[in-house]
Short mmCIF file of C-alpha atoms and ligand atoms in Angstrom, two decimals:
data_model
loop_
_atom_site.label_atom_id
_atom_site.label_comp_id
_atom_site.label_asym_id
_atom_site.label_seq_id
_atom_site.Cartn_x
_atom_site.Cartn_y
_atom_site.Cartn_z
CA MET A 3 20.29 9.18 -2.99
CA LYS A 4 17.19 8.27 -5.02
CA LYS A 5 13.93 9.49 -3.53
CA PHE A 6 10.54 7.82 -3.25
CA TYR A 7 7.23 9.33 -2.13
CA VAL A 8 4.30 6.99 -1.57
CA THR A 9 0.84 7.57 -0.17
CA THR A 10 -2.25 5.62 0.88
CA PRO A 11 -5.69 6.97 0.03
CA ILE A 12 -6.87 9.01 2.99
CA PHE A 13 -9.62 7.12 4.79
CA TYR A 14 -13.11 8.32 5.67
CA PRO A 15 -13.29 8.17 9.46
CA SER A 16 -17.07 7.80 9.47
CA GLY A 17 -16.70 4.33 10.96
CA LYS A 18 -14.11 1.77 12.01
CA PRO A 19 -11.45 0.54 9.56
CA HIS A 20 -12.08 -2.87 7.98
CA LEU A 21 -9.92 -5.38 6.14
CA GLY A 22 -10.05 -3.44 2.84
CA HIS A 23 -8.71 -0.29 4.48
CA ALA A 24 -6.04 -2.32 6.25
CA PHE A 25 -4.88 -3.74 2.92
CA SER A 26 -4.64 -0.32 1.21
CA ALA A 27 -2.55 1.02 4.08
CA LEU A 28 -0.36 -2.06 4.42
CA TYR A 29 0.46 -2.41 0.75
CA ALA A 30 1.48 1.25 0.42
CA SER A 31 3.59 0.92 3.56
CA LEU A 32 5.33 -2.13 2.10
CA LEU A 33 6.25 -0.22 -1.04
CA ALA A 34 7.88 2.27 1.30
CA GLU A 35 9.62 -0.40 3.39
CA TYR A 36 11.01 -2.25 0.36
CA LYS A 37 12.34 0.96 -1.21
CA ARG A 38 13.97 1.75 2.14
CA LEU A 39 15.56 -1.68 2.07
CA LEU A 40 17.25 -0.72 -1.20
CA GLY A 41 18.52 2.48 0.38
CA TYR A 42 16.08 5.01 -1.08
CA ASP A 43 15.22 8.23 0.73
CA VAL A 44 11.53 7.45 1.36
CA TYR A 45 8.59 9.54 2.52
CA PHE A 46 5.41 7.61 3.32
CA ALA A 47 2.15 9.35 4.17
CA THR A 48 -1.32 8.27 5.17
CA GLY A 49 -4.24 9.88 6.96
CA THR A 50 -7.96 10.54 7.25
CA ASP A 51 -10.37 12.37 4.94
CA GLU A 52 -12.51 14.12 7.50
CA HIS A 53 -15.00 16.40 5.71
CA GLY A 54 -18.21 15.92 3.77
CA GLN A 55 -21.88 15.24 4.09
CA LYS A 56 -21.48 11.62 5.19
CA ILE A 57 -19.38 12.59 8.19
CA GLU A 58 -21.85 15.36 9.05
CA GLU A 59 -24.82 12.98 8.89
CA THR A 60 -23.09 10.16 10.79
CA ALA A 61 -22.17 12.59 13.58
CA LYS A 62 -25.76 13.85 13.73
CA SER A 63 -27.09 10.31 14.02
CA LYS A 64 -24.76 9.71 16.96
CA ASN A 65 -25.62 13.01 18.61
CA ILE A 66 -22.04 14.24 18.57
CA THR A 67 -20.29 16.98 16.59
CA PRO A 68 -18.49 16.08 13.33
CA GLN A 69 -15.23 17.15 14.97
CA GLU A 70 -15.81 14.72 17.86
CA LEU A 71 -16.60 11.93 15.40
CA VAL A 72 -13.45 12.45 13.33
CA ASP A 73 -11.26 12.94 16.39
CA ASN A 74 -12.42 9.60 17.79
CA ASN A 75 -12.28 7.62 14.56
CA SER A 76 -9.08 9.09 13.17
CA ASP A 77 -7.49 7.79 16.33
CA VAL A 78 -8.95 4.32 15.72
CA PHE A 79 -7.23 4.28 12.29
CA LYS A 80 -3.95 5.40 13.86
CA LYS A 81 -4.20 2.70 16.53
CA LEU A 82 -4.84 0.03 13.93
CA TRP A 83 -1.85 1.12 11.82
CA ASN A 84 0.18 0.90 15.00
CA LYS A 85 -1.12 -2.56 15.82
CA MET A 86 -0.34 -3.66 12.27
CA GLY A 87 3.22 -2.33 12.55
CA ILE A 88 2.72 0.33 9.86
CA ARG A 89 5.32 3.09 10.23
CA TYR A 90 4.47 6.36 8.53
CA ASP A 91 6.36 9.63 8.14
CA TYR A 92 3.20 11.73 8.23
CA PHE A 93 -0.44 11.20 9.17
CA ILE A 94 -2.58 13.92 7.62
CA ARG A 95 -5.97 14.88 8.94
CA THR A 96 -7.84 17.13 6.53
CA THR A 97 -9.24 19.10 9.47
CA ASN A 98 -5.67 20.34 10.20
CA SER A 99 -5.50 24.10 9.91
CA CYS A 100 -2.45 23.97 7.57
CA HIS A 101 -4.29 21.72 5.14
CA LYS A 102 -7.45 23.84 5.29
CA LYS A 103 -5.54 27.05 4.61
CA ALA A 104 -3.65 25.50 1.68
CA VAL A 105 -6.89 24.17 0.15
CA GLN A 106 -8.57 27.58 0.44
CA GLU A 107 -5.58 29.29 -1.15
CA THR A 108 -5.44 26.73 -3.95
CA PHE A 109 -9.14 27.27 -4.65
CA ASP A 110 -8.57 31.03 -4.79
CA PHE A 111 -5.58 30.62 -7.06
CA LEU A 112 -7.56 28.47 -9.52
CA LEU A 113 -10.44 30.96 -9.38
CA LYS A 114 -8.09 33.86 -10.19
CA LYS A 115 -6.50 31.87 -13.01
CA GLY A 116 -9.97 31.43 -14.55
CA PHE A 117 -10.23 27.66 -14.00
CA ILE A 118 -13.23 28.02 -11.67
CA TYR A 119 -16.62 29.65 -12.41
CA LEU A 120 -19.95 29.96 -10.60
CA GLY A 121 -22.91 27.98 -11.98
CA ASN A 122 -25.83 25.83 -10.96
CA TRP A 123 -25.79 22.07 -10.33
CA ARG A 124 -28.95 20.13 -11.05
CA GLY A 125 -28.74 16.37 -10.71
CA LEU A 126 -28.35 13.42 -8.39
CA TYR A 127 -25.92 12.88 -5.54
CA CYS A 128 -24.51 9.88 -3.69
CA ILE A 129 -23.87 10.81 -0.07
CA SER A 130 -21.92 7.61 0.60
CA CYS A 131 -19.47 8.07 -2.28
CA GLU A 132 -19.66 11.88 -2.11
CA GLU A 133 -20.22 11.96 -5.86
CA ASN A 134 -22.55 13.69 -8.36
CA TYR A 135 -24.55 11.72 -10.91
CA THR A 136 -26.85 12.59 -13.77
CA GLU A 137 -29.90 10.51 -14.70
CA ASN A 138 -27.76 9.07 -17.51
CA SER A 139 -24.78 8.10 -15.39
CA ALA A 140 -26.93 6.66 -12.55
CA ILE A 141 -28.57 3.23 -12.41
CA LYS A 142 -32.39 3.37 -12.48
CA LYS A 143 -34.43 0.76 -10.58
CA ASP A 144 -38.20 1.25 -10.54
CA SER A 145 -38.44 5.02 -10.21
CA GLU A 146 -35.36 5.42 -8.01
CA PHE A 147 -31.73 6.09 -8.88
CA PHE A 148 -28.63 4.34 -7.51
CA CYS A 149 -24.87 4.73 -7.89
CA GLU A 150 -22.73 1.86 -9.23
CA HIS A 151 -22.08 0.71 -5.64
CA GLY A 152 -25.82 0.34 -4.97
CA HIS A 153 -26.36 3.45 -2.81
CA LYS A 154 -29.62 5.34 -3.25
CA LEU A 155 -29.12 8.79 -4.83
CA VAL A 156 -30.75 12.04 -3.71
CA SER A 157 -31.83 14.88 -6.05
CA LYS A 158 -30.02 18.17 -5.90
CA ASN A 159 -30.36 21.61 -7.35
CA GLU A 160 -27.88 24.08 -5.96
CA GLU A 161 -25.57 26.94 -6.80
CA SER A 162 -22.06 25.61 -7.23
CA TYR A 163 -18.60 26.57 -8.36
CA PHE A 164 -17.31 24.43 -11.21
CA LEU A 165 -13.82 23.38 -12.21
CA LYS A 166 -13.25 23.73 -15.95
CA ILE A 167 -12.04 20.23 -16.64
CA LYS A 168 -13.98 19.70 -19.85
CA SER A 169 -11.37 21.59 -21.85
CA PHE A 170 -8.76 19.05 -20.62
CA ASN A 171 -10.62 16.09 -22.13
CA GLU A 172 -8.14 15.60 -25.01
CA TRP A 173 -5.11 16.36 -22.86
CA ILE A 174 -5.99 13.68 -20.31
CA ILE A 175 -6.72 11.09 -23.02
CA ASN A 176 -3.31 11.78 -24.54
CA MET A 177 -1.57 11.72 -21.18
CA LEU A 178 -3.09 8.33 -20.31
CA SER A 179 -2.49 6.88 -23.77
CA ASN A 180 1.12 8.06 -24.05
CA ASN A 181 2.09 7.23 -20.51
CA LYS A 182 1.43 3.49 -20.34
CA ASP A 183 3.03 3.16 -16.91
CA PHE A 184 0.87 5.83 -15.27
CA ILE A 185 -1.80 3.39 -14.08
CA TYR A 186 -1.11 -0.11 -12.86
CA PRO A 187 -2.69 -2.47 -13.86
CA HIS A 188 -2.64 -0.99 -17.36
CA ASN A 189 -6.11 -2.20 -18.37
CA ARG A 190 -7.76 0.25 -15.95
CA SER A 191 -6.55 3.05 -18.23
CA LYS A 192 -8.58 1.75 -21.19
CA GLU A 193 -11.66 1.42 -18.97
CA LEU A 194 -11.29 5.03 -17.82
CA ILE A 195 -10.99 6.32 -21.36
CA ASN A 196 -13.99 4.31 -22.57
CA ASN A 197 -16.24 5.07 -19.63
CA PHE A 198 -15.45 8.70 -18.88
CA LEU A 199 -13.41 10.35 -21.62
CA SER A 200 -14.07 9.09 -25.13
CA ASP A 201 -16.24 11.26 -27.42
CA GLY A 202 -15.61 14.31 -25.23
CA LYS A 203 -17.64 12.86 -22.33
CA LEU A 204 -15.85 14.78 -19.58
CA GLU A 205 -18.04 17.47 -17.96
CA ASP A 206 -16.93 20.38 -15.75
CA LEU A 207 -16.77 19.28 -12.13
CA SER A 208 -18.97 20.78 -9.44
CA ILE A 209 -16.51 21.59 -6.64
CA THR A 210 -18.57 23.33 -3.96
CA ARG A 211 -21.68 22.50 -1.95
CA THR A 212 -24.14 24.79 -0.17
CA THR A 213 -26.48 22.22 1.39
CA PHE A 214 -24.32 21.26 4.36
CA GLU A 215 -21.69 22.85 6.56
CA TRP A 216 -18.99 20.31 7.34
CA GLY A 217 -16.14 21.18 5.04
CA ILE A 218 -13.61 23.83 4.10
CA LYS A 219 -15.32 27.11 3.26
CA THR A 220 -14.22 29.02 0.17
CA LEU A 221 -12.65 32.42 0.88
CA VAL A 222 -14.69 34.02 -1.87
CA ASN A 223 -18.10 32.99 -0.50
CA SER A 224 -18.49 31.37 2.92
CA LYS A 225 -21.82 29.81 1.89
CA HIS A 226 -19.83 27.43 -0.31
CA VAL A 227 -18.06 24.44 1.17
CA ILE A 228 -15.31 22.88 -0.98
CA TYR A 229 -16.15 19.48 -2.48
CA VAL A 230 -14.60 16.79 -0.31
CA TRP A 231 -12.77 15.18 -3.23
CA LEU A 232 -10.94 18.40 -4.17
CA ASP A 233 -10.11 18.87 -0.49
CA ALA A 234 -8.93 15.23 -0.23
CA LEU A 235 -6.82 15.01 -3.39
CA LEU A 236 -4.88 18.10 -2.38
CA ASN A 237 -3.73 16.28 0.77
CA TYR A 238 -0.98 14.63 -1.27
CA ILE A 239 0.79 17.96 -1.62
CA THR A 240 -0.45 19.96 1.38
CA LEU A 241 1.05 17.37 3.73
CA LEU A 242 4.40 18.06 2.11
CA GLY A 243 3.99 21.76 2.88
CA TYR A 244 2.48 23.08 -0.38
CA LYS A 245 1.39 26.69 0.21
CA SER A 246 2.83 26.69 3.74
CA ASP A 247 5.74 28.50 5.38
CA ASP A 248 7.92 25.42 5.13
CA ASP A 249 7.64 23.78 1.74
CA SER A 250 11.03 22.02 1.80
CA ASN A 251 9.44 18.54 1.70
CA PHE A 252 7.20 19.64 -1.14
CA LYS A 253 10.24 20.71 -3.16
CA LYS A 254 12.15 17.58 -2.21
CA TYR A 255 9.46 14.93 -2.76
CA TRP A 256 7.08 16.50 -5.28
CA ILE A 257 8.86 19.06 -7.42
CA SER A 258 12.22 17.38 -7.76
CA ASP A 259 12.62 15.20 -10.87
CA ASP A 260 14.57 12.52 -9.06
CA CYS A 261 11.72 11.60 -6.73
CA GLU A 262 9.40 8.84 -7.85
CA LYS A 263 5.87 9.73 -6.69
CA VAL A 264 3.35 6.92 -6.28
CA HIS A 265 -0.26 6.80 -5.04
CA LEU A 266 -1.69 3.47 -3.96
CA ILE A 267 -5.49 3.39 -4.19
CA GLY A 268 -8.46 1.02 -4.50
CA LYS A 269 -9.93 0.54 -7.96
CA GLU A 270 -13.21 2.41 -7.31
CA ILE A 271 -11.35 5.69 -6.82
CA THR A 272 -9.22 5.40 -9.95
CA ARG A 273 -11.25 8.06 -11.79
CA PHE A 274 -10.54 10.69 -9.14
CA HIS A 275 -6.83 9.95 -9.12
CA CYS A 276 -6.24 9.39 -12.82
CA ILE A 277 -8.53 12.03 -14.35
CA TYR A 278 -9.32 14.80 -11.87
CA TRP A 279 -6.04 14.82 -9.96
CA PRO A 280 -3.73 15.08 -13.01
CA ILE A 281 -5.94 17.86 -14.42
CA ILE A 282 -5.82 19.78 -11.13
CA LEU A 283 -2.03 19.45 -11.06
CA LYS A 284 -1.81 20.59 -14.67
CA MET A 285 -3.91 23.67 -13.81
CA LEU A 286 -1.54 24.36 -10.92
CA ASP A 287 1.47 23.88 -13.18
CA LEU A 288 2.83 21.12 -10.97
CA PRO A 289 4.40 17.75 -11.87
CA LEU A 290 2.16 14.68 -12.06
CA PRO A 291 2.70 11.56 -9.95
CA ASN A 292 4.71 8.88 -11.75
CA LYS A 293 2.36 6.04 -11.01
CA ILE A 294 -1.04 5.21 -9.59
CA ILE A 295 -1.37 1.63 -8.40
CA SER A 296 -5.04 0.72 -8.28
CA HIS A 297 -5.79 -2.49 -6.40
CA GLY A 298 -8.78 -4.84 -6.45
CA TRP A 299 -11.16 -5.39 -3.57
CA ILE A 300 -11.17 -7.89 -0.78
CA ILE A 301 -14.44 -9.74 -0.88
CA THR A 302 -15.78 -12.56 1.27
CA ASN A 303 -17.45 -15.88 0.45
CA THR A 304 -20.74 -13.99 0.84
CA GLY A 305 -19.77 -11.11 -1.49
CA LYS A 306 -18.44 -7.59 -0.94
CA MET A 307 -18.13 -6.61 2.71
CA SER A 308 -21.10 -4.57 3.87
CA LYS A 309 -22.62 -3.73 7.23
CA SER A 310 -26.09 -4.84 6.14
CA LEU A 311 -24.82 -8.31 5.14
CA GLY A 312 -22.96 -8.54 8.43
CA ASN A 313 -19.83 -9.84 6.68
CA VAL A 314 -17.42 -7.01 7.50
CA ILE A 315 -14.07 -8.44 8.56
CA ASP A 316 -12.41 -6.66 11.47
CA PRO A 317 -8.61 -6.70 11.07
CA THR A 318 -8.06 -6.58 14.83
CA ASP A 319 -9.70 -10.01 15.27
CA ILE A 320 -7.25 -11.59 12.81
CA ILE A 321 -4.24 -9.88 14.37
CA ASP A 322 -5.33 -10.93 17.88
CA ASN A 323 -5.72 -14.53 16.73
CA TYR A 324 -2.63 -15.00 14.56
CA GLY A 325 -0.29 -12.07 15.21
CA LYS A 326 0.62 -9.07 13.08
CA ASP A 327 3.31 -10.77 11.01
CA ALA A 328 0.99 -13.49 9.75
CA PHE A 329 -1.63 -10.82 9.00
CA ARG A 330 0.86 -8.66 7.08
CA TYR A 331 2.23 -11.64 5.19
CA PHE A 332 -1.21 -12.91 4.19
CA LEU A 333 -2.35 -9.52 2.88
CA ALA A 334 0.91 -8.90 1.08
CA LYS A 335 0.96 -12.30 -0.61
CA GLU A 336 -2.64 -13.33 -1.16
CA ILE A 337 -4.55 -10.13 -1.93
CA SER A 338 -4.24 -9.38 -5.61
CA ILE A 339 -3.63 -5.96 -7.13
CA LYS A 340 -5.18 -6.82 -10.48
CA ASP A 341 -8.29 -8.72 -9.39
CA ASP A 342 -10.65 -8.98 -6.45
CA SER A 343 -9.60 -11.54 -3.82
CA VAL A 344 -11.69 -13.62 -1.47
CA TYR A 345 -10.69 -13.63 2.19
CA SER A 346 -11.39 -16.78 4.16
CA ASP A 347 -9.99 -18.13 7.43
CA ASP A 348 -9.13 -21.41 5.68
CA LYS A 349 -7.01 -19.62 3.10
CA PHE A 350 -5.33 -17.63 5.86
CA ILE A 351 -4.42 -20.76 7.81
CA THR A 352 -3.15 -22.60 4.72
CA THR A 353 -0.82 -19.70 3.86
CA PHE A 354 0.32 -19.49 7.48
CA ASN A 355 1.14 -23.20 7.70
CA THR A 356 2.72 -23.59 4.27
CA ASP A 357 4.77 -20.42 3.98
CA LEU A 358 5.48 -19.29 7.51
CA ALA A 359 5.49 -22.42 9.68
CA ASN A 360 6.73 -25.05 7.18
CA ASN A 361 9.03 -22.94 5.04
CA TYR A 362 10.36 -19.82 6.75
CA GLY A 363 10.18 -20.95 10.38
CA ASN A 364 11.19 -24.51 9.75
CA LEU A 365 14.18 -23.55 7.60
CA ILE A 366 15.57 -21.37 10.37
CA ASN A 367 14.87 -24.07 12.93
CA ARG A 368 16.52 -26.78 10.82
CA THR A 369 19.56 -24.65 10.12
CA ILE A 370 20.18 -23.92 13.79
CA GLY A 371 19.55 -27.61 14.52
CA MET A 372 22.22 -28.68 12.03
CA LEU A 373 24.72 -26.16 13.37
CA LYS A 374 24.14 -27.61 16.82
CA LYS A 375 24.40 -31.21 15.68
CA TYR A 376 27.34 -30.89 13.29
CA ASN A 377 29.41 -27.95 14.49
CA ASN A 378 28.86 -27.07 18.12
CA ASN A 379 26.45 -24.19 17.32
CA ILE A 380 29.15 -22.38 15.33
CA VAL A 381 28.87 -21.15 11.74
CA PRO A 382 32.00 -22.46 9.96
CA LYS A 383 34.28 -20.03 8.17
CA TYR A 384 33.32 -19.55 4.53
CA ASN A 385 35.81 -21.09 2.12
CA GLY A 386 33.81 -20.97 -1.09
CA PRO A 387 31.65 -23.62 -2.76
CA ILE A 388 32.95 -27.20 -3.13
CA THR A 389 30.24 -29.47 -4.50
CA TYR A 390 28.19 -29.04 -7.64
CA ASN A 391 25.17 -28.32 -5.43
CA ASP A 392 27.12 -25.58 -3.62
CA PHE A 393 28.07 -23.89 -6.89
CA LEU A 394 24.55 -24.13 -8.18
CA ILE A 395 22.93 -22.63 -5.10
CA VAL A 396 25.46 -19.79 -4.84
CA LYS A 397 24.60 -18.92 -8.44
CA THR A 398 20.90 -19.16 -7.58
CA GLN A 399 21.40 -16.74 -4.67
CA ASN A 400 23.13 -14.30 -7.01
CA GLU A 401 20.31 -14.48 -9.52
CA PHE A 402 17.78 -14.12 -6.72
CA LEU A 403 19.44 -10.92 -5.51
CA SER A 404 19.36 -9.19 -8.88
CA LYS A 405 15.83 -10.30 -9.72
CA ALA A 406 14.53 -9.30 -6.26
CA LYS A 407 16.04 -5.81 -6.58
CA GLU A 408 14.51 -5.41 -10.02
CA LEU A 409 11.07 -6.36 -8.70
CA ILE A 410 11.34 -3.85 -5.85
CA ASP A 411 12.36 -1.16 -8.31
CA ASP A 412 9.26 -2.05 -10.32
CA LEU A 413 7.14 -1.92 -7.14
CA ASN A 414 6.11 -5.50 -7.77
CA ILE A 415 5.88 -6.87 -4.24
CA LYS A 416 3.54 -9.69 -5.30
CA ASP A 417 6.09 -11.28 -7.64
CA LEU A 418 8.82 -10.59 -5.11
CA ILE A 419 7.05 -12.72 -2.50
CA ASP A 420 6.59 -15.52 -5.03
CA LEU A 421 10.29 -15.27 -5.83
CA ILE A 422 11.16 -15.55 -2.13
CA CYS A 423 8.91 -18.62 -1.76
CA ASP A 424 10.60 -20.20 -4.76
CA PHE A 425 14.00 -19.42 -3.25
CA GLU A 426 12.97 -21.07 0.03
CA ASN A 427 11.96 -24.18 -1.90
CA LYS A 428 15.37 -24.19 -3.57
CA ILE A 429 17.04 -23.97 -0.14
CA ASN A 430 15.03 -27.00 0.99
CA ASN A 431 16.12 -28.88 -2.16
CA TYR A 432 19.72 -27.85 -1.51
CA ILE A 433 19.55 -29.46 1.93
CA GLU A 434 17.96 -32.66 0.57
CA GLN A 435 20.41 -32.99 -2.30
CA SER A 436 23.54 -32.09 -0.31
CA LYS A 437 22.80 -34.79 2.31
CA PRO A 438 24.93 -33.24 5.09
CA TRP A 439 24.36 -36.38 7.22
CA ASP A 440 26.47 -38.30 4.63
CA PHE A 441 29.28 -35.72 4.85
CA LEU A 442 29.40 -36.42 8.56
CA LYS A 443 29.28 -40.17 8.12
CA ASN A 444 32.06 -40.10 5.51
CA ASN A 445 34.21 -37.69 7.43
CA MET A 446 33.99 -34.99 4.75
CA LYS A 447 34.48 -32.08 7.14
CA GLN A 448 35.34 -29.51 4.47
CA ASN A 449 32.19 -30.28 2.50
CA LEU A 450 30.11 -30.11 5.64
CA ASP A 451 31.59 -26.72 6.62
CA SER A 452 31.01 -25.32 3.18
CA PHE A 453 27.43 -26.59 3.20
CA LEU A 454 26.66 -25.13 6.64
CA SER A 455 28.17 -21.76 5.87
CA ILE A 456 26.32 -21.49 2.56
CA LEU A 457 23.07 -22.58 4.21
CA VAL A 458 23.29 -19.88 6.89
CA ASN A 459 23.86 -17.31 4.16
CA LEU A 460 20.85 -18.50 2.20
CA ILE A 461 18.70 -18.22 5.31
CA ARG A 462 20.17 -14.79 5.96
CA THR A 463 19.12 -13.73 2.44
CA THR A 464 15.56 -14.91 3.03
CA ILE A 465 15.32 -13.16 6.38
CA ALA A 466 16.65 -9.93 4.85
CA PHE A 467 14.07 -9.89 2.06
CA LEU A 468 11.16 -10.74 4.34
CA LYS A 469 12.20 -8.21 6.97
CA PRO A 470 9.91 -5.46 5.61
CA ILE A 471 6.90 -7.78 6.13
CA LEU A 472 7.81 -9.91 9.15
CA ILE A 473 8.56 -7.57 12.03
CA ASP A 474 8.50 -9.76 15.16
CA ALA A 475 9.69 -12.88 13.34
CA THR A 476 12.78 -11.07 12.05
CA GLU A 477 13.64 -10.05 15.61
CA LEU A 478 13.24 -13.64 16.82
CA ALA A 479 15.24 -15.01 13.89
CA ILE A 480 18.18 -12.69 14.32
CA GLN A 481 18.17 -13.26 18.06
CA GLN A 482 18.30 -17.05 17.57
CA LEU A 483 20.94 -16.81 14.85
CA ASN A 484 22.85 -14.21 16.84
CA PHE A 485 23.07 -11.90 13.79
CA ASP A 486 24.00 -8.23 13.98
CA LYS A 487 21.40 -6.06 12.25
CA GLU A 488 23.84 -4.79 9.62
CA ILE A 489 24.45 -8.23 8.17
CA LEU A 490 20.91 -8.05 6.83
CA LEU A 491 21.77 -5.03 4.68
CA ILE A 492 21.03 -5.97 1.08
CA ASP A 493 24.40 -4.85 -0.25
CA SER A 494 26.22 -7.11 2.18
CA LEU A 495 24.41 -10.33 1.29
CA LYS A 496 26.91 -11.44 -1.35
CA ASP A 497 29.65 -11.41 1.25
CA PHE A 498 29.29 -14.87 2.82
CA SER A 499 32.16 -14.32 5.26
CA LYS A 500 29.98 -11.92 7.31
CA VAL A 501 28.59 -14.81 9.33
CA ASP A 502 31.92 -16.60 9.92
CA ASN A 503 32.30 -18.06 13.40
CA ILE A 504 29.01 -16.76 14.80
CA THR A 505 27.76 -18.89 17.69
CA VAL A 506 24.04 -19.36 17.32
CA ASN A 507 21.53 -19.55 20.18
CA GLU A 508 18.87 -22.10 21.01
CA ALA A 509 16.27 -22.64 18.24
CA LYS A 510 12.65 -22.02 19.19
CA PRO A 511 9.70 -22.28 16.79
CA ILE A 512 9.01 -18.88 15.19
CA PHE A 513 5.62 -19.80 13.71
CA VAL A 514 3.75 -22.68 15.31
CA ARG A 515 1.54 -24.61 12.86
CA ILE A 516 -2.18 -24.01 13.26
CA SER A 517 -4.35 -27.12 13.15
CA GLN A 518 -7.13 -26.78 10.58
N1 MSP B 21 -11.59 9.16 1.25
C1 MSP B 21 -11.55 8.49 0.02
C2 MSP B 21 -10.16 8.50 -0.56
C3 MSP B 21 -9.57 9.86 -0.79
S1 MSP B 21 -7.93 9.77 -1.37
C4 MSP B 21 -7.56 11.32 -1.81
C5 MSP B 21 -12.00 7.03 0.21
N2 MSP B 21 -11.98 6.58 1.47
S2 MSP B 21 -12.47 5.12 1.92
O1 MSP B 21 -12.29 5.09 3.34
O2 MSP B 21 -13.79 4.87 1.43
O3 MSP B 21 -11.54 4.07 1.22
C6 MSP B 21 -10.16 4.09 1.43
C7 MSP B 21 -9.48 2.95 0.71
O4 MSP B 21 -9.94 1.70 1.19
C8 MSP B 21 -9.75 2.97 -0.80
O5 MSP B 21 -8.54 2.76 -1.50
C9 MSP B 21 -10.65 1.78 -0.99
O6 MSP B 21 -10.49 1.19 -2.24
C10 MSP B 21 -10.16 0.85 0.09
N3 MSP B 21 -11.16 -0.16 0.34
C11 MSP B 21 -12.39 0.00 0.89
N4 MSP B 21 -13.05 -1.20 0.83
C12 MSP B 21 -12.26 -2.13 0.24
C13 MSP B 21 -12.30 -3.51 0.07
N5 MSP B 21 -13.36 -4.23 0.40
N6 MSP B 21 -11.19 -4.13 -0.41
C14 MSP B 21 -10.02 -3.45 -0.66
N7 MSP B 21 -9.96 -2.15 -0.48
C15 MSP B 21 -11.11 -1.41 -0.30
O7 MSP B 21 -12.33 6.39 -0.76
#
């Protein structure tokens, strides 16, 4: 069985999750769900990134301990994933003792191998992004320095351990240039090379801090806390059991050649995942991930979400108003990977009405209605296509199946959803062109039976391919159509006889149109 390992970025639990976090988690989970649909052995992990200065300072401002802060907020992330219907195999918290021990041992190992040395860091620091800057890499406004996300930088001069990444400058350029599929979308690779790697720009990375406490202490010197990004990146392998007593998942999902390993991240953390992480893995003599998918941001009509602008969108409000399926569908379809996307309630409602109420829901409703009207609620036995329209649509279904599987293999869920929408439109055309009401009028029972049986199978195909996104709706649909779960298995969809003689139940609207 082919294997697939996919991760979300691990989230800073310094505050509540917003729509951007929800999208990162959902999209990664959908990659997992779609691969499962094709029968892959899938492992899907997510979690919270719980150390660092920002967490320490936020806790202080709330008069609680950092541990209390991360315990509370990590739980809020878990609850949201649950509300969104995200199923994960593992939820890592970087304050877990197993993770901490593995990070300390990895640090020690790299130190002993000569990849880490003690030095002094003089420069600027962004507490929000947990990132070092120099006066050259920072943005200067008046006499103050800011990071590219607009946060004010603080000056720093401290003893620090450094990771010798500079000597990997050429190696990483070659890896990115020769491995075109490593980053998706591909153009982010060029940006990385130009901005951070060309002309030997890469500098050794400061990987410890001595000015705050909240982090994993190095074994060699307890004054030094390990840089939160080194701690965080290692989560992708520690959660599989790297450097633990049971590393069977690590061997199965990371070391083995037949497991495709994918990280889904937001575009602003591409550098960490596509430069530092591959170099760390190379130092550790471990395989690299196969692909990093780096998505754009969700912005609002008033710009990027920020607390000060008061435009942060809370995912729970949308789910409470429209349900989790509509929320999942909207994010999956309308939020772009390549570009930034604007969220607006109007756009949400338009997608809901067009795709879910008018197409998906209405098709199921119409189909059950026709079975009731023309055949006593019973799906006729399949006897093959009769009319030209029947032949055409059966061929279309066949083409749909192979194209859809290809898109899932390529992890292209965006195009897959467009393909499903196009298929739904073709089903609507099939109904209009077949004119079943004429078959009835002209006593063409065989044609009518063939039409109804094919139609149910087309609907069945749509339901099967939207199942990973639409959780409650799928349950309602299969209850109304009286389908057994196994007839939604992808490999069975070409067998139209699977729905022979099923008696369907009463049709009830699955998605009720929202008035705008
Ligand atoms: N803790 C680091 C990741 C470490 S992974 C080893 C981090 N955390 S985060 O909480 O700030 O962000 C988590 C994810 O949410 C990132 O992928 C980020 O891109 C995503 N989003 C945060 N705001 C976003 C939007 N407005 N839109 C879309 N996603 C964005 O970075």
